[in-house]
Amino acid sequence: MTPAWAQRREALLSDCLVSPDIFHQRLDRLGAFVVPYQQALASEAAHHPMHLYLQGLLSQLPRKNAEAIAAWVDVERQVIQDFIGIAPWNHQPLVTVLVGEVAEQLGEPDGIIAFDPSSFPKRGTHSVGVKRQWCRHRGKVDNCQVGVYMGYVSHHDHALLDFRLFLPQEWAQDEQRRQKCHVPPEVRYHTRQEQCLEMLDLWRAQVPHGWVTGDDELGRHTRFRHALRERGERYLLGVPCTTTIRDLEAPCPAYQGRGRPPKPPWQSVTAWRHALAPEAWAHVTVRDGEKGPVSIELVTRRVQTRLERKRTGPDEWLVVTRCPLADAGTLQGQTSPDACDQDAHYGYRYYLTPTCVAHGALKEPSLGELARVIKSGACIEASFKRGKGEAGMDEYQVRTWEGWHHHMALTLIAVWFLVCETHRGQQWTPALTLPQVRYGLSVLLLEVFCTPGIDSICRQVSRQLMRNELARFYHHRARKCMPPRKLHREIQ
């Protein structure tokens, strides 16, 4: 190994040395962090154990549901389950505090608001909003719940801000199922595009941003793109490979001397991409990644698309990206089947962004800026991985409307605390990652809630035995016979 490489290796390893200042008084900071959220709750919910539930989400529990958290923090199971499942407190004030903190610490003028759905596979049919639909988690149509999320991406970091549970139309029209799952009467069926616009209208004035982005599930709807243009938003939305376009920069066919002058023909974006010359692709490096520079190849062209009833839409910029097939295959299962197409070597994706006129001339979007916005989709996927891997976002066991929203709000708050602690710890340890921050916090919580001793062991075992005996009791009661007690055996 050359001296230059050896010095760089030593420098990288020195960034891994952990200072005690990272973990010192972390539990005190967690207590101070929760205070604004507790104050945001209504008065009747002020005494609920929100801080205990957050500590359970940040612990080392293998399954972070209400029952496991109750056993961990040593409170009655019903207390935590009622707080999450049926307690009448509104989660929206918590989201308001969260959005304000994220905008203050991560906000920048060219930030990106990203909309992305996330699915949660379910086996039964009684949980609110569950049905057979496209499940991105499994890459196929399956039984699941779907939430629509609003995230924020800046040069500093990324975080999830708000969310909506997608209520299918058959659920919205079934009063009996609505009552069982406590769906509020004012909640009606909204498409996922309408839910995104609702969140955008609610927070866009408070969250500084320069772009709005989303996948092909949103971009394929021309009305959604029109609504963003009406709001003055600059968007970059994915579209399916079956999208029909007209290339406005292509030469027009020869005029035959009769009728209107001909225009370039309509064709699918896939057919248009096949006709591209090899030198048309531009290579752009976005940023440094863990395994090398994050780069992308793309090409842009000014086009028109088809609207409803075969009407012609406004001018837009078509952005086509390609990446090696090994990288594209990992993303194909996360989106709908027609989100991208591929050939023998590359996977391709298609996006649309509005045209911009500057100083009386048509301004072509910057390739570097487009590449940055496109790669922001990977940041939102990383936010989902944080929530599901570190804070139990997908480990809830609730069926009600309130329970789903309560759990999601507290999960986003728990992840945001980990993000803040990671930024703080990287002042001493630049290589520090969010999972390691969560590990250190879970060890500290282990010392608080699970101090070794006979009394602690007896409480844990007793709680599990009581659950087993209650299950046996109610099984016998359903058969209208008295359950026998377990016999005491004398100790020899």
PDB file of N, CA, C and O in Angstrom, residues 150-182:
ATOM      1  N   MET A 150     -45.191  12.767   2.486  1.00  0.00           N
ATOM      2  CA  MET A 150     -44.510  13.970   2.009  1.00  0.00           C
ATOM      3  C   MET A 150     -43.161  14.057   2.708  1.00  0.00           C
ATOM      4  O   MET A 150     -43.091  14.109   3.941  1.00  0.00           O
ATOM      5  N   GLY A 151     -42.094  14.051   1.932  1.00  0.00           N
ATOM      6  CA  GLY A 151     -40.750  14.134   2.484  1.00  0.00           C
ATOM      7  C   GLY A 151     -40.044  15.398   2.048  1.00  0.00           C
ATOM      8  O   GLY A 151     -40.492  16.105   1.128  1.00  0.00           O
ATOM      9  N   TYR A 152     -38.945  15.681   2.698  1.00  0.00           N
ATOM     10  CA  TYR A 152     -38.147  16.869   2.374  1.00  0.00           C
ATOM     11  C   TYR A 152     -36.692  16.453   2.244  1.00  0.00           C
ATOM     12  O   TYR A 152     -36.163  15.722   3.087  1.00  0.00           O
ATOM     13  N   VAL A 153     -36.054  16.933   1.171  1.00  0.00           N
ATOM     14  CA  VAL A 153     -34.660  16.598   0.890  1.00  0.00           C
ATOM     15  C   VAL A 153     -33.896  17.898   0.690  1.00  0.00           C
ATOM     16  O   VAL A 153     -34.308  18.753  -0.107  1.00  0.00           O
ATOM     17  N   SER A 154     -32.804  18.055   1.407  1.00  0.00           N
ATOM     18  CA  SER A 154     -31.907  19.196   1.220  1.00  0.00           C
ATOM     19  C   SER A 154     -30.482  18.665   1.116  1.00  0.00           C
ATOM     20  O   SER A 154     -30.242  17.459   1.163  1.00  0.00           O
ATOM     21  N   HIS A 155     -29.543  19.585   0.964  1.00  0.00           N
ATOM     22  CA  HIS A 155     -28.146  19.163   0.886  1.00  0.00           C
ATOM     23  C   HIS A 155     -27.655  18.602   2.221  1.00  0.00           C
ATOM     24  O   HIS A 155     -26.652  17.871   2.255  1.00  0.00           O
ATOM     25  N   HIS A 156     -28.334  18.943   3.307  1.00  0.00           N
ATOM     26  CA  HIS A 156     -27.885  18.521   4.634  1.00  0.00           C
ATOM     27  C   HIS A 156     -28.381  17.116   4.984  1.00  0.00           C
ATOM     28  O   HIS A 156     -27.624  16.292   5.487  1.00  0.00           O
ATOM     29  N   ASP A 157     -29.651  16.837   4.745  1.00  0.00           N
ATOM     30  CA  ASP A 157     -30.234  15.552   5.124  1.00  0.00           C
ATOM     31  C   ASP A 157     -31.644  15.458   4.534  1.00  0.00           C
ATOM     32  O   ASP A 157     -32.041  16.311   3.720  1.00  0.00           O
ATOM     33  N   HIS A 158     -32.384  14.468   4.967  1.00  0.00           N
ATOM     34  CA  HIS A 158     -33.747  14.264   4.483  1.00  0.00           C
ATOM     35  C   HIS A 158     -34.603  13.743   5.625  1.00  0.00           C
ATOM     36  O   HIS A 158     -34.088  13.146   6.587  1.00  0.00           O
ATOM     37  N   ALA A 159     -35.897  13.992   5.549  1.00  0.00           N
ATOM     38  CA  ALA A 159     -36.821  13.561   6.598  1.00  0.00           C
ATOM     39  C   ALA A 159     -38.228  13.515   6.032  1.00  0.00           C
ATOM     40  O   ALA A 159     -38.558  14.211   5.055  1.00  0.00           O
ATOM     41  N   LEU A 160     -39.082  12.675   6.640  1.00  0.00           N
ATOM     42  CA  LEU A 160     -40.501  12.625   6.302  1.00  0.00           C
ATOM     43  C   LEU A 160     -41.246  13.644   7.152  1.00  0.00           C
ATOM     44  O   LEU A 160     -41.012  13.749   8.361  1.00  0.00           O
ATOM     45  N   LEU A 161     -42.168  14.387   6.513  1.00  0.00           N
ATOM     46  CA  LEU A 161     -42.862  15.472   7.187  1.00  0.00           C
ATOM     47  C   LEU A 161     -44.310  15.153   7.526  1.00  0.00           C
ATOM     48  O   LEU A 161     -44.768  15.420   8.622  1.00  0.00           O
ATOM     49  N   ASP A 162     -45.055  14.628   6.566  1.00  0.00           N
ATOM     50  CA  ASP A 162     -46.492  14.432   6.755  1.00  0.00           C
ATOM     51  C   ASP A 162     -46.908  13.178   6.016  1.00  0.00           C
ATOM     52  O   ASP A 162     -46.142  12.617   5.215  1.00  0.00           O
ATOM     53  N   PHE A 163     -48.147  12.746   6.230  1.00  0.00           N
ATOM     54  CA  PHE A 163     -48.603  11.480   5.677  1.00  0.00           C
ATOM     55  C   PHE A 163     -50.125  11.480   5.606  1.00  0.00           C
ATOM     56  O   PHE A 163     -50.804  12.235   6.305  1.00  0.00           O
ATOM     57  N   ARG A 164     -50.650  10.631   4.754  1.00  0.00           N
ATOM     58  CA  ARG A 164     -52.081  10.383   4.628  1.00  0.00           C
ATOM     59  C   ARG A 164     -52.288   8.896   4.385  1.00  0.00           C
ATOM     60  O   ARG A 164     -51.568   8.284   3.588  1.00  0.00           O
ATOM     61  N   LEU A 165     -53.249   8.311   5.071  1.00  0.00           N
ATOM     62  CA  LEU A 165     -53.622   6.928   4.796  1.00  0.00           C
ATOM     63  C   LEU A 165     -54.562   6.909   3.604  1.00  0.00           C
ATOM     64  O   LEU A 165     -55.585   7.611   3.588  1.00  0.00           O
ATOM     65  N   PHE A 166     -54.227   6.141   2.587  1.00  0.00           N
ATOM     66  CA  PHE A 166     -55.080   6.026   1.409  1.00  0.00           C
ATOM     67  C   PHE A 166     -56.261   5.121   1.735  1.00  0.00           C
ATOM     68  O   PHE A 166     -56.094   3.953   2.069  1.00  0.00           O
ATOM     69  N   LEU A 167     -57.475   5.683   1.665  1.00  0.00           N
ATOM     70  CA  LEU A 167     -58.701   4.943   1.943  1.00  0.00           C
ATOM     71  C   LEU A 167     -59.352   4.562   0.617  1.00  0.00           C
ATOM     72  O   LEU A 167     -59.860   5.434  -0.098  1.00  0.00           O
ATOM     73  N   PRO A 168     -59.316   3.283   0.221  1.00  0.00           N
ATOM     74  CA  PRO A 168     -59.901   2.885  -1.063  1.00  0.00           C
ATOM     75  C   PRO A 168     -61.385   3.229  -1.150  1.00  0.00           C
ATOM     76  O   PRO A 168     -62.063   3.428  -0.139  1.00  0.00           O
ATOM     77  N   GLN A 169     -61.888   3.271  -2.369  1.00  0.00           N
ATOM     78  CA  GLN A 169     -63.257   3.716  -2.582  1.00  0.00           C
ATOM     79  C   GLN A 169     -64.259   2.775  -1.943  1.00  0.00           C
ATOM     80  O   GLN A 169     -65.287   3.219  -1.405  1.00  0.00           O
ATOM     81  N   GLU A 170     -64.003   1.472  -1.974  1.00  0.00           N
ATOM     82  CA  GLU A 170     -64.952   0.531  -1.358  1.00  0.00           C
ATOM     83  C   GLU A 170     -64.987   0.699   0.162  1.00  0.00           C
ATOM     84  O   GLU A 170     -66.020   0.463   0.798  1.00  0.00           O
ATOM     85  N   TRP A 171     -63.867   1.106   0.751  1.00  0.00           N
ATOM     86  CA  TRP A 171     -63.863   1.397   2.179  1.00  0.00           C
ATOM     87  C   TRP A 171     -64.627   2.687   2.466  1.00  0.00           C
ATOM     88  O   TRP A 171     -65.371   2.766   3.446  1.00  0.00           O
ATOM     89  N   ALA A 172     -64.436   3.687   1.642  1.00  0.00           N
ATOM     90  CA  ALA A 172     -65.110   4.966   1.866  1.00  0.00           C
ATOM     91  C   ALA A 172     -66.619   4.852   1.772  1.00  0.00           C
ATOM     92  O   ALA A 172     -67.351   5.628   2.390  1.00  0.00           O
ATOM     93  N   GLN A 173     -67.131   3.864   1.022  1.00  0.00           N
ATOM     94  CA  GLN A 173     -68.571   3.698   0.831  1.00  0.00           C
ATOM     95  C   GLN A 173     -69.183   2.659   1.757  1.00  0.00           C
ATOM     96  O   GLN A 173     -70.404   2.466   1.727  1.00  0.00           O
ATOM     97  N   ASP A 174     -68.387   1.988   2.580  1.00  0.00           N
ATOM     98  CA  ASP A 174     -68.885   0.932   3.459  1.00  0.00           C
ATOM     99  C   ASP A 174     -68.991   1.494   4.883  1.00  0.00           C
ATOM    100  O   ASP A 174     -68.002   1.576   5.618  1.00  0.00           O
ATOM    101  N   GLU A 175     -70.193   1.880   5.284  1.00  0.00           N
ATOM    102  CA  GLU A 175     -70.390   2.496   6.595  1.00  0.00           C
ATOM    103  C   GLU A 175     -70.079   1.542   7.740  1.00  0.00           C
ATOM    104  O   GLU A 175     -69.584   1.952   8.788  1.00  0.00           O
ATOM    105  N   GLN A 176     -70.389   0.275   7.565  1.00  0.00           N
ATOM    106  CA  GLN A 176     -70.150  -0.685   8.639  1.00  0.00           C
ATOM    107  C   GLN A 176     -68.653  -0.829   8.920  1.00  0.00           C
ATOM    108  O   GLN A 176     -68.221  -0.814  10.083  1.00  0.00           O
ATOM    109  N   ARG A 177     -67.846  -0.940   7.895  1.00  0.00           N
ATOM    110  CA  ARG A 177     -66.399  -1.058   8.095  1.00  0.00           C
ATOM    111  C   ARG A 177     -65.821   0.253   8.625  1.00  0.00           C
ATOM    112  O   ARG A 177     -64.892   0.240   9.436  1.00  0.00           O
ATOM    113  N   ARG A 178     -66.368   1.369   8.191  1.00  0.00           N
ATOM    114  CA  ARG A 178     -65.893   2.668   8.691  1.00  0.00           C
ATOM    115  C   ARG A 178     -66.121   2.776  10.196  1.00  0.00           C
ATOM    116  O   ARG A 178     -65.257   3.247  10.934  1.00  0.00           O
ATOM    117  N   GLN A 179     -67.292   2.371  10.662  1.00  0.00           N
ATOM    118  CA  GLN A 179     -67.598   2.470  12.082  1.00  0.00           C
ATOM    119  C   GLN A 179     -66.712   1.552  12.905  1.00  0.00           C
ATOM    120  O   GLN A 179     -66.257   1.921  14.004  1.00  0.00           O
ATOM    121  N   LYS A 180     -66.451   0.351  12.420  1.00  0.00           N
ATOM    122  CA  LYS A 180     -65.609  -0.573  13.168  1.00  0.00           C
ATOM    123  C   LYS A 180     -64.184  -0.036  13.325  1.00  0.00           C
ATOM    124  O   LYS A 180     -63.535  -0.269  14.350  1.00  0.00           O
ATOM    125  N   CYS A 181     -63.689   0.676  12.323  1.00  0.00           N
ATOM    126  CA  CYS A 181     -62.315   1.188  12.354  1.00  0.00           C
ATOM    127  C   CYS A 181     -62.250   2.661  12.745  1.00  0.00           C
ATOM    128  O   CYS A 181     -61.180   3.288  12.631  1.00  0.00           O
ATOM    129  N   HIS A 182     -63.375   3.236  13.186  1.00  0.00           N
ATOM    130  CA  HIS A 182     -63.422   4.604  13.697  1.00  0.00           C
ATOM    131  C   HIS A 182     -62.992   5.639  12.656  1.00  0.00           C
ATOM    132  O   HIS A 182     -62.318   6.625  12.982  1.00  0.00           O
TER     133      HIS A 182
END
